[in-house]
Amino acid sequence: MTQSSAIPTVKLLIGGELVESSTSEWRDIVNPATQEVLARVPFATQTEMNAAVASAKEAFKTWRKTPIGTRSRIFLKYQQLIRENMKELAAILTAEQGKTLPDAEGDVFRGLEVVEHAAGIGNLQLGELANNVATGVDTYTLLQPLGVCAGITPFNFPAMIPLWMFPMAIATGNTFVLKPSEQDPMVTMRLAELAMEAGVPPGVLNVIHGGADAVNLICDHPDIKAVSFVGSTKVGTHVYNRASQAGKRVQCMMGAKNHGIILPDAHKEQTLNNLTGAAFGAAGQRCMALSVLILVGEAQSWLPDLIAKAKTLKINAGAESGTDVGPVVSCAALDRISSLIERGVSEGAELVLDGRNPQVAGFENGNFVGPTIFSGVKPEMSIYREEIFGPVLCVMQADTLDEAIELINANPNGNGTALFTRSGAAARHFQEEIDVGQVGINVPIPVPVPMFSFTGSRASKLGDLGPYGKQVVQFYTQTKTVTQRWFDENEVGGPVNTTINLK
Ligand code: NAD
């Protein structure tokens, strides 16, 4: 599509300047509750994208030598600016993405926590030292930045996920090129502006926009040393293979199918409240949404209560107060979710709550689908095999906890899982036997806080290290090991050969 002057344009951030793209390819950013076009985002030209990488490469020469306290203080200032602008950030996010305002603030807040953690970089980027590994010889490690790093982010957390990436990359001394989702880049750009205001120097953070071409340029560019990706399994696998092939360090956090197990001894009211929030909140567009429930034994009789609770959720535009379930991000997403619901019916699952075509007064054009529940779901059905990424819950039945664990371990994904019970012994058994990287015990969405790391596993992740916390310090640095010996003036010389002295 070509550019029209009436609608605002999203800028590129190159070398500290907000730049209007000279591209001829633009995409509308659409409010999912109203279909209003909010802005247009460019698909940057190759020249512009190369300029962003070149500016990051140039900035690295000085940024890598910036004292750790200086880096830390920028993030102290940044966290303050994010707090001061929280309402504005949430409003932008809700307008372009659709989630409710409280959810949007949560999106920003979970990213803010990573910024706070980045401000403590002085305690995180620490090497090790062993004294006298041989006579007069010490060995120590330096955690040195890699150079230009890049991030590719999905539409569903346009504040949190960019903030998983560039603050820790920059705090560890790297420079960064970010490629936000082309569906909702506006809040990400506002966060980038605030980062500049906080003192991130020109060229240290750059933002390019686009789709597959931009992603492929990041994978291939010889000056980019590491790539952090969050998004679907299909694209993440492509990015992992292509960028690894080009010699880069790569981490990819990808799709999911998160199961919750309900034992009959669980606290019923608390559990049902938690389940409805985790399955239908953010319209199910969370990589950690609970999209499959396994009711064990007598807990199978809870289904009518769950349906009743789901029916009480209020479907409305995200900016309206009291909304529980906002629209899904696009008409295409709505079509995909609706067709998966149809497939569920045709493949024999029982549609016990049909959320299709809800009437939302005042927002008749919005991409709404209400809470939807299937019962009697079997592992071979499409609604179980595919990530629906909408407010659709698949309910399955099992006789025992072990049967439920077996079902989860047979599913390829390993992002998150949760058990609801009052039994410590059952919880411990679950924690030991379940093959999923993030486990909740009576906690439906167990996303770790930033002093830990996001540890999705199996098909939900490629690469060893998670996107924030301690693991990401390793991801964004190269460990250099130095073995050092100094001579006293009057020391009788000998070969500098540690192996001789090891005895
Ligand atoms: P997506 O994979 O479509 O897009 C992610 C990024 O890849 C975007 O920046 C997009 O521009 C780019 N992209 C899209 N198609 C491409 C292609 N053909 N070639 C190269 N690049 C391409 O994901 P999405 O729909 O924006 O986000 C939803 C997905 O992200 C879900 O699968 C969800 O589970 C996953 N997700 C995972 C996590 C996690 O931590 N595991 C967190 C959030 C979202």
Coordinates of C-alpha atoms and ligand atoms in Angstrom, one line a residue:
M1 CA 0.0 0.0 0.0
T2 CA 1.3 3.5 -0.7
Q3 CA 1.5 6.3 1.9
S4 CA -1.4 8.7 2.5
S5 CA -0.6 12.0 4.3
A6 CA -3.7 12.2 6.6
I7 CA -2.7 9.3 8.8
P8 CA 0.2 9.4 11.2
T9 CA 3.3 7.4 10.3
V10 CA 5.4 5.3 12.6
K11 CA 9.1 6.3 12.5
L12 CA 12.3 4.3 12.3
L13 CA 14.9 4.9 15.0
I14 CA 18.3 5.1 13.5
G15 CA 21.4 6.6 15.1
G16 CA 19.3 8.4 17.7
E17 CA 17.0 10.0 15.1
L18 CA 13.4 9.3 14.5
V19 CA 13.4 8.8 10.7
E20 CA 10.5 8.8 8.2
S21 CA 11.0 5.8 6.0
S22 CA 11.3 6.4 2.3
T23 CA 9.7 3.0 1.5
S24 CA 6.7 2.5 -0.8
E25 CA 5.4 -0.3 1.3
W26 CA 3.2 0.5 4.3
R27 CA 0.7 -1.4 6.5
D28 CA -2.2 0.0 8.5
I29 CA -2.3 -0.3 12.3
V30 CA -5.9 -0.9 13.1
N31 CA -7.8 -0.6 16.4
P32 CA -9.2 -4.1 16.8
A33 CA -12.3 -2.8 18.6
T34 CA -13.3 -0.3 15.9
Q35 CA -11.3 -1.0 12.7
E36 CA -10.1 2.7 12.9
V37 CA -6.7 3.1 11.2
L38 CA -4.5 4.6 13.9
A39 CA -1.3 4.9 12.0
R40 CA 0.8 3.4 9.2
V41 CA 3.9 1.4 9.7
P42 CA 6.7 1.3 7.0
F43 CA 8.4 -1.8 5.8
A44 CA 11.9 -0.3 5.9
T45 CA 14.1 -0.4 2.9
Q46 CA 17.3 -2.5 2.8
T47 CA 19.3 0.7 2.9
E48 CA 17.5 1.9 6.0
M49 CA 17.9 -1.4 7.8
N50 CA 21.6 -1.6 7.0
A51 CA 21.9 2.0 8.3
A52 CA 20.4 0.9 11.6
V53 CA 22.9 -2.0 11.9
A54 CA 25.8 0.3 10.9
S55 CA 24.8 2.8 13.5
A56 CA 24.6 0.1 16.2
K57 CA 28.0 -1.1 15.1
E58 CA 29.6 2.3 15.4
A59 CA 27.9 3.0 18.8
F60 CA 29.3 -0.3 20.1
K61 CA 32.9 1.1 19.9
T62 CA 32.2 3.5 22.8
W63 CA 29.2 1.9 24.5
R64 CA 31.1 -1.3 25.3
K65 CA 33.6 0.8 27.4
T66 CA 30.9 2.8 29.3
P67 CA 31.3 2.2 33.0
I68 CA 28.8 -0.2 34.5
G69 CA 27.5 2.5 36.9
T70 CA 26.7 4.8 34.0
R71 CA 24.8 2.0 32.3
S72 CA 22.9 1.2 35.5
R73 CA 21.9 4.8 36.1
I74 CA 20.3 5.1 32.6
F75 CA 18.0 2.2 33.5
L76 CA 17.2 3.7 36.9
K77 CA 16.0 6.8 35.0
Y78 CA 14.2 4.7 32.4
Q79 CA 12.2 2.8 35.0
Q80 CA 11.1 6.2 36.4
L81 CA 10.0 7.4 33.0
I82 CA 8.1 4.3 32.3
R83 CA 6.2 4.6 35.6
E84 CA 5.5 8.3 34.9
N85 CA 4.1 7.5 31.5
M86 CA 2.3 4.2 32.4
K87 CA -1.2 5.5 31.6
E88 CA -0.2 6.8 28.2
L89 CA 1.7 3.7 27.3
A90 CA -1.3 1.5 28.3
A91 CA -3.7 3.6 26.3
I92 CA -1.6 3.3 23.2
L93 CA -1.2 -0.4 23.7
T94 CA -5.0 -1.0 24.2
A95 CA -5.8 1.1 21.1
E96 CA -3.5 -0.9 18.8
Q97 CA -3.6 -4.4 20.4
G98 CA -7.1 -4.6 21.9
K99 CA -6.4 -5.9 25.4
T100 CA -8.0 -4.3 28.4
L101 CA -6.4 -1.2 30.0
P102 CA -5.5 -3.1 33.2
D103 CA -4.0 -5.9 31.1
A104 CA -2.1 -3.3 29.1
E105 CA -0.7 -1.8 32.3
G106 CA 0.3 -5.4 33.3
D107 CA 2.0 -5.8 30.0
V108 CA 4.0 -2.6 30.6
F109 CA 4.6 -3.5 34.2
R110 CA 6.1 -6.9 33.5
G111 CA 8.5 -5.2 31.2
L112 CA 9.2 -2.5 33.7
E113 CA 10.4 -5.2 36.2
V114 CA 13.0 -6.3 33.7
V115 CA 14.2 -2.6 33.4
E116 CA 14.5 -2.5 37.2
H117 CA 16.5 -5.6 37.0
A118 CA 18.7 -4.1 34.3
A119 CA 19.4 -1.2 36.6
G120 CA 21.1 -3.7 38.9
I121 CA 23.6 -4.8 36.2
G122 CA 26.5 -4.1 38.6
N123 CA 25.5 -7.2 40.6
L124 CA 24.7 -9.3 37.5
Q125 CA 27.6 -9.0 35.1
L126 CA 30.2 -10.5 37.4
G127 CA 33.0 -12.9 36.5
E128 CA 34.7 -15.4 38.7
L129 CA 38.2 -15.5 40.1
A130 CA 40.2 -18.4 41.4
N131 CA 43.3 -17.4 43.3
N132 CA 46.6 -19.5 42.9
V133 CA 45.4 -22.0 40.3
A134 CA 49.1 -22.7 40.1
T135 CA 51.9 -21.1 42.1
G136 CA 51.6 -17.3 41.5
V137 CA 48.9 -17.8 38.9
D138 CA 45.3 -16.6 39.1
T139 CA 42.4 -17.4 36.7
Y140 CA 39.4 -15.1 36.2
T141 CA 36.6 -14.6 33.8
L142 CA 35.3 -11.5 32.0
L143 CA 31.7 -11.3 30.8
Q144 CA 32.2 -9.1 27.7
P145 CA 29.4 -7.8 25.4
L146 CA 29.0 -9.4 22.0
G147 CA 28.5 -6.4 19.8
V148 CA 25.3 -5.6 17.8
C149 CA 22.4 -7.8 19.0
A150 CA 18.9 -7.9 17.6
G151 CA 15.4 -8.6 18.8
I152 CA 12.2 -9.7 16.9
T153 CA 9.0 -9.5 18.8
P154 CA 5.4 -10.7 18.5
F155 CA 2.1 -8.8 18.7
N156 CA 0.7 -10.1 21.9
F157 CA 3.0 -8.3 24.4
P158 CA 4.2 -5.2 22.5
A159 CA 5.6 -3.6 25.7
M160 CA 6.8 -6.5 27.9
I161 CA 8.6 -8.5 25.2
P162 CA 10.7 -5.7 23.7
L163 CA 11.5 -4.8 27.3
W164 CA 12.6 -8.5 27.9
M165 CA 15.2 -7.8 25.2
F166 CA 16.9 -4.4 24.7
P167 CA 17.3 -3.3 28.4
M168 CA 19.4 -6.4 29.3
A169 CA 21.3 -6.4 26.0
I170 CA 22.2 -2.7 26.4
A171 CA 22.9 -2.9 30.1
T172 CA 25.5 -5.7 29.4
G173 CA 27.3 -3.4 27.0
N174 CA 25.8 -4.4 23.6
T175 CA 24.0 -2.2 21.1
F176 CA 20.7 -3.2 19.7
V177 CA 18.4 -3.4 16.6
L178 CA 14.8 -4.1 17.5
K179 CA 12.1 -5.2 15.0
P180 CA 8.7 -5.0 16.7
S181 CA 5.6 -6.7 15.4
E182 CA 4.2 -4.8 12.4
Q183 CA 0.7 -5.3 13.9
D184 CA 1.2 -3.0 16.9
P185 CA 4.6 -1.2 16.9
M186 CA 3.3 2.1 18.4
V187 CA 3.7 1.4 22.1
T188 CA 7.1 -0.1 21.4
M189 CA 8.2 3.1 19.7
R190 CA 7.0 5.2 22.6
L191 CA 9.1 2.9 24.9
A192 CA 12.1 3.5 22.6
E193 CA 11.6 7.2 22.8
L194 CA 11.5 7.1 26.6
A195 CA 14.8 5.0 26.5
M196 CA 16.4 7.8 24.5
E197 CA 15.1 10.4 27.0
A198 CA 16.5 8.3 29.8
G199 CA 20.0 8.7 28.3
V200 CA 20.5 5.7 26.0
P201 CA 23.1 7.3 23.6
P202 CA 22.4 7.6 19.8
G203 CA 22.9 4.3 17.9
V204 CA 22.8 2.1 21.0
L205 CA 19.1 1.4 20.4
N206 CA 17.8 1.3 16.9
V207 CA 14.3 0.3 15.7
I208 CA 13.4 -1.0 12.2
H209 CA 10.0 -2.0 11.0
G210 CA 8.8 -4.6 8.6
G211 CA 8.0 -8.3 8.2
A212 CA 9.8 -11.3 6.7
D213 CA 12.4 -9.2 4.8
A214 CA 13.4 -7.4 8.0
V215 CA 13.6 -10.6 9.9
N216 CA 15.7 -12.3 7.3
L217 CA 18.1 -9.3 7.1
I218 CA 18.6 -9.7 10.9
C219 CA 19.3 -13.4 10.5
D220 CA 21.8 -12.9 7.7
H221 CA 23.6 -9.6 8.6
P222 CA 27.3 -10.4 9.3
D223 CA 27.5 -7.5 11.9
I224 CA 24.7 -8.9 14.1
K225 CA 26.1 -11.3 16.7
A226 CA 23.0 -12.5 18.5
V227 CA 19.3 -12.7 17.9
S228 CA 16.5 -13.0 20.4
F229 CA 13.1 -14.0 18.9
V230 CA 9.7 -14.4 20.5
G231 CA 6.8 -15.5 18.4
S232 CA 5.2 -18.5 16.7
T233 CA 6.9 -21.9 16.4
K234 CA 6.9 -21.7 12.6
V235 CA 8.7 -18.4 12.3
G236 CA 10.9 -19.1 15.4
T237 CA 12.2 -22.3 13.9
H238 CA 13.0 -20.5 10.7
V239 CA 14.8 -17.7 12.6
Y240 CA 16.8 -20.2 14.7
N241 CA 17.9 -22.2 11.7
R242 CA 18.8 -19.3 9.5
A243 CA 20.5 -17.1 12.1
S244 CA 22.4 -20.1 13.6
Q245 CA 23.6 -21.0 10.1
A246 CA 25.0 -17.5 9.8
G247 CA 27.0 -18.1 13.0
K248 CA 24.9 -16.2 15.5
R249 CA 23.9 -16.9 19.0
V250 CA 20.1 -17.4 18.9
Q251 CA 17.3 -17.9 21.4
C252 CA 13.7 -18.4 20.3
M253 CA 10.7 -18.5 22.6
M254 CA 7.8 -19.9 20.6
G255 CA 4.3 -21.3 20.6
A256 CA 2.6 -23.2 23.3
K257 CA -0.3 -25.4 24.5
N258 CA -0.4 -25.0 28.3
H259 CA -2.2 -27.6 30.4
G260 CA -3.7 -27.2 33.8
I261 CA -4.6 -30.2 35.9
I262 CA -7.4 -30.0 38.4
L263 CA -7.4 -32.5 41.3
P264 CA -10.7 -32.9 43.1
D265 CA -9.2 -31.7 46.4
A266 CA -8.3 -28.3 45.0
H267 CA -9.9 -25.1 46.4
K268 CA -12.9 -25.0 44.1
E269 CA -13.8 -21.3 44.1
Q270 CA -10.2 -20.1 43.9
T271 CA -9.4 -22.6 41.2
L272 CA -12.3 -21.7 39.0
N273 CA -11.6 -18.0 39.3
N274 CA -7.9 -18.6 38.4
L275 CA -8.9 -20.8 35.4
T276 CA -11.2 -18.4 33.8
G277 CA -8.7 -15.6 34.1
A278 CA -5.9 -17.7 32.7
A279 CA -7.9 -19.2 29.8
F280 CA -9.9 -16.2 28.6
G281 CA -8.0 -13.1 29.9
A282 CA -6.2 -11.1 27.2
A283 CA -8.6 -12.9 24.9
G284 CA -6.4 -16.0 25.2
Q285 CA -3.6 -14.3 23.3
R286 CA -0.9 -15.1 25.8
C287 CA 1.8 -17.7 25.2
M288 CA 1.3 -18.8 28.8
A289 CA -2.6 -18.9 28.6
L290 CA -4.0 -22.1 30.0
S291 CA -5.6 -23.5 26.9
V292 CA -6.1 -27.1 28.0
L293 CA -7.7 -28.3 31.3
I294 CA -7.5 -31.8 32.5
L295 CA -10.2 -32.6 35.1
V296 CA -9.2 -35.5 37.2
G297 CA -11.7 -37.9 38.7
E298 CA -14.5 -36.2 40.6
A299 CA -13.2 -32.8 39.4
Q300 CA -15.0 -33.7 36.2
S301 CA -18.2 -32.6 37.8
W302 CA -16.9 -29.0 38.0
L303 CA -17.5 -28.4 34.3
P304 CA -20.9 -26.7 34.7
D305 CA -19.5 -24.4 37.3
L306 CA -16.6 -23.5 35.0
I307 CA -19.0 -22.8 32.2
A308 CA -21.2 -20.6 34.4
K309 CA -18.2 -18.6 35.6
A310 CA -17.0 -18.1 32.0
K311 CA -20.4 -16.8 31.0
T312 CA -20.1 -14.0 33.6
L313 CA -17.0 -12.5 31.8
K314 CA -17.8 -9.2 30.2
I315 CA -16.8 -8.9 26.5
N316 CA -16.2 -5.3 25.4
A317 CA -13.6 -2.9 23.9
G318 CA -10.4 -3.0 26.0
A319 CA -10.7 0.8 26.8
E320 CA -14.1 0.4 28.4
S321 CA -14.1 -0.1 32.1
G322 CA -15.1 -3.4 33.5
T323 CA -14.1 -5.4 30.4
D324 CA -12.8 -8.9 31.0
V325 CA -12.4 -10.0 27.4
G326 CA -11.3 -7.5 24.7
P327 CA -11.2 -8.1 20.9
V328 CA -8.6 -10.4 19.2
V329 CA -5.8 -8.5 17.4
S330 CA -7.1 -8.7 13.8
C331 CA -9.9 -9.8 11.5
A332 CA -7.5 -12.5 10.3
A333 CA -7.0 -13.8 13.8
L334 CA -10.7 -13.8 14.3
D335 CA -11.3 -15.8 11.1
R336 CA -8.6 -18.3 12.1
I337 CA -10.0 -18.8 15.6
S338 CA -13.6 -19.2 14.2
S339 CA -12.4 -21.8 11.7
L340 CA -10.6 -23.8 14.4
I341 CA -13.8 -23.7 16.5
E342 CA -15.7 -25.1 13.5
R343 CA -13.1 -27.8 13.1
G344 CA -13.4 -28.7 16.7
V345 CA -17.1 -29.3 16.2
S346 CA -16.6 -31.3 13.0
E347 CA -14.0 -33.5 14.6
G348 CA -16.4 -34.4 17.4
A349 CA -15.5 -32.3 20.4
E350 CA -18.5 -31.1 22.4
L351 CA -18.9 -27.3 22.2
V352 CA -20.3 -26.6 25.7
L353 CA -19.9 -22.8 25.5
D354 CA -19.9 -21.1 22.1
G355 CA -18.5 -17.6 22.2
R356 CA -18.7 -16.9 18.5
N357 CA -20.4 -13.7 17.3
P358 CA -21.1 -11.9 20.6
Q359 CA -23.1 -8.7 20.3
V360 CA -21.0 -5.8 21.7
A361 CA -23.0 -2.6 21.7
G362 CA -21.2 0.3 20.3
F363 CA -18.4 -1.9 18.9
E364 CA -20.2 -3.9 16.2
N365 CA -17.1 -3.9 14.0
G366 CA -14.7 -5.3 16.6
N367 CA -12.9 -8.6 16.3
F368 CA -14.8 -10.2 19.2
V369 CA -15.0 -13.8 20.2
G370 CA -16.2 -14.6 23.7
P371 CA -15.1 -17.4 26.1
T372 CA -15.5 -20.8 24.3
I373 CA -15.3 -24.2 25.9
F374 CA -14.9 -27.6 24.3
S375 CA -15.4 -30.8 26.4
G376 CA -14.4 -34.3 25.5
V377 CA -11.3 -33.1 23.6
K378 CA -9.0 -35.9 22.3
P379 CA -5.2 -35.5 21.5
E380 CA -5.7 -36.1 17.8
M381 CA -8.1 -33.2 17.3
S382 CA -6.9 -30.0 15.6
I383 CA -8.1 -27.9 18.5
Y384 CA -5.7 -29.8 20.7
R385 CA -2.8 -30.1 18.3
E386 CA -2.8 -26.4 17.2
E387 CA -2.2 -23.3 19.3
I388 CA -5.6 -21.5 18.9
F389 CA -4.4 -18.2 20.5
G390 CA -7.9 -17.1 21.3
P391 CA -10.3 -17.4 24.2
V392 CA -10.9 -21.1 23.6
L393 CA -10.5 -23.7 26.3
C394 CA -10.1 -27.5 25.6
V395 CA -11.3 -29.6 28.5
M396 CA -10.1 -33.2 28.8
Q397 CA -10.8 -35.9 31.4
A398 CA -8.4 -38.2 33.2
D399 CA -8.8 -40.8 36.0
T400 CA -5.6 -40.2 37.8
L401 CA -2.9 -37.5 38.2
D402 CA -0.4 -39.8 36.5
E403 CA -2.6 -40.2 33.5
A404 CA -2.9 -36.4 33.2
I405 CA 0.9 -36.1 33.5
E406 CA 1.4 -38.6 30.8
L407 CA -0.9 -36.7 28.5
I408 CA 1.0 -33.4 29.0
N409 CA 4.4 -35.1 28.6
A410 CA 3.2 -36.5 25.3
N411 CA 2.4 -33.0 24.0
P412 CA 5.3 -31.5 22.1
N413 CA 5.1 -28.1 23.8
G414 CA 6.7 -27.2 27.1
N415 CA 6.0 -23.5 27.8
G416 CA 4.0 -23.7 31.0
T417 CA 1.7 -25.9 33.1
A418 CA -0.2 -25.8 36.4
L419 CA -1.6 -28.1 39.0
F420 CA -4.4 -27.2 41.3
T421 CA -4.5 -29.2 44.5
R422 CA -4.4 -29.0 48.3
S423 CA -2.0 -32.0 48.5
G424 CA 1.7 -31.2 48.9
A425 CA 2.6 -34.8 48.0
A426 CA 0.7 -34.6 44.7
A427 CA 2.3 -31.2 44.0
R428 CA 5.8 -32.5 44.6
H429 CA 5.1 -35.6 42.4
F430 CA 3.8 -33.3 39.6
Q431 CA 6.8 -31.0 39.9
E432 CA 9.2 -33.9 39.6
E433 CA 7.5 -35.8 36.8
I434 CA 6.2 -33.1 34.5
D435 CA 8.4 -32.3 31.5
V436 CA 7.5 -28.7 31.1
G437 CA 9.9 -25.8 31.8
Q438 CA 7.6 -23.5 33.8
V439 CA 5.4 -25.0 36.5
G440 CA 2.7 -23.5 38.6
I441 CA 1.3 -25.0 41.8
N442 CA -2.1 -23.3 42.3
V443 CA -0.6 -20.5 40.1
P444 CA -2.2 -20.6 36.7
I445 CA 0.3 -18.6 34.7
P446 CA 3.7 -19.2 36.2
V447 CA 5.8 -16.6 34.3
P448 CA 9.0 -16.1 36.4
V449 CA 9.9 -12.6 37.7
P450 CA 13.2 -11.2 36.3
M451 CA 15.6 -12.4 39.0
F452 CA 14.8 -15.8 37.5
S453 CA 14.6 -16.5 33.8
F454 CA 11.8 -17.4 31.4
T455 CA 12.4 -21.2 31.0
G456 CA 10.0 -22.6 28.5
S457 CA 11.2 -25.9 27.1
R458 CA 10.9 -28.6 24.4
A459 CA 9.0 -27.4 21.3
S460 CA 8.3 -24.0 22.9
K461 CA 11.9 -23.0 22.8
L462 CA 15.1 -23.2 20.7
G463 CA 18.4 -22.3 22.2
D464 CA 19.7 -22.9 25.7
L465 CA 19.3 -19.6 27.6
G466 CA 16.1 -17.7 28.5
P467 CA 15.3 -14.1 27.5
Y468 CA 15.8 -12.3 30.9
G469 CA 17.1 -12.9 34.4
K470 CA 20.5 -14.6 35.1
Q471 CA 20.4 -16.6 31.9
V472 CA 20.2 -13.6 29.6
V473 CA 23.4 -12.1 31.1
Q474 CA 25.1 -15.3 29.7
F475 CA 23.3 -15.0 26.4
Y476 CA 24.4 -11.4 25.8
T477 CA 28.0 -11.8 26.9
Q478 CA 31.0 -13.8 25.8
T479 CA 32.9 -15.4 28.7
K480 CA 36.6 -14.7 28.4
T481 CA 38.8 -16.6 30.8
V482 CA 42.1 -15.0 31.7
T483 CA 45.0 -16.9 33.3
Q484 CA 47.4 -14.4 34.8
R485 CA 50.9 -14.4 36.3
W486 CA 53.0 -11.5 37.5
F487 CA 56.6 -11.7 38.4
D488 CA 58.3 -10.1 41.5
E489 CA 61.4 -8.2 40.5
N490 CA 63.7 -10.7 42.2
E491 CA 61.8 -13.9 41.4
V492 CA 63.9 -16.6 39.8
G493 CA 62.4 -17.2 36.4
G494 CA 60.7 -20.3 35.2
P495 CA 58.5 -21.2 32.3
V496 CA 55.1 -19.6 32.3
N497 CA 53.5 -23.0 32.0
T498 CA 50.8 -23.7 34.5
T499 CA 50.7 -27.4 33.9
I500 CA 54.3 -27.6 35.3
N501 CA 53.2 -25.9 38.5
L502 CA 50.0 -27.7 39.0
K503 CA 51.4 -30.2 41.5
Ligands
NAD1 P1 4.7 -14.4 14.6 O1 5.6 -15.5 14.6 O2 3.7 -14.3 13.5 O3 5.5 -13.0 14.5 C1 6.6 -12.8 15.3 C2 7.6 -11.9 14.5 O4 8.0 -12.6 13.4 C3 7.0 -10.6 14.1 O5 7.9 -9.6 14.4 C4 6.8 -10.8 12.6 O6 6.9 -9.6 11.9 C5 7.8 -11.9 12.2 N1 7.3 -12.7 11.1 C6 6.0 -13.1 10.9 N2 6.0 -13.9 9.8 C7 7.3 -14.1 9.4 C8 7.9 -14.8 8.3 N3 7.2 -15.5 7.5 N4 9.2 -14.8 8.2 C9 10.0 -14.0 9.0 N5 9.4 -13.3 10.0 C10 8.1 -13.3 10.2 O7 4.0 -14.4 16.0 P2 2.7 -13.5 16.5 O8 1.5 -13.9 15.8 O9 3.1 -12.0 16.4 O10 2.7 -13.9 18.0 C11 2.0 -14.9 18.6 C12 2.9 -16.1 18.8 O11 4.0 -15.8 19.6 C13 2.2 -17.3 19.4 O12 2.6 -18.5 18.8 C14 2.7 -17.2 20.9 O13 2.7 -18.5 21.6 C15 4.1 -16.8 20.7 N6 4.7 -16.2 21.9 C16 5.6 -16.9 22.6 C17 6.1 -16.4 23.7 C18 7.0 -17.2 24.6 O14 7.7 -16.7 25.4 N7 7.2 -18.5 24.3 C19 5.7 -15.2 24.2 C20 4.8 -14.4 23.4 C21 4.3 -15.0 22.2

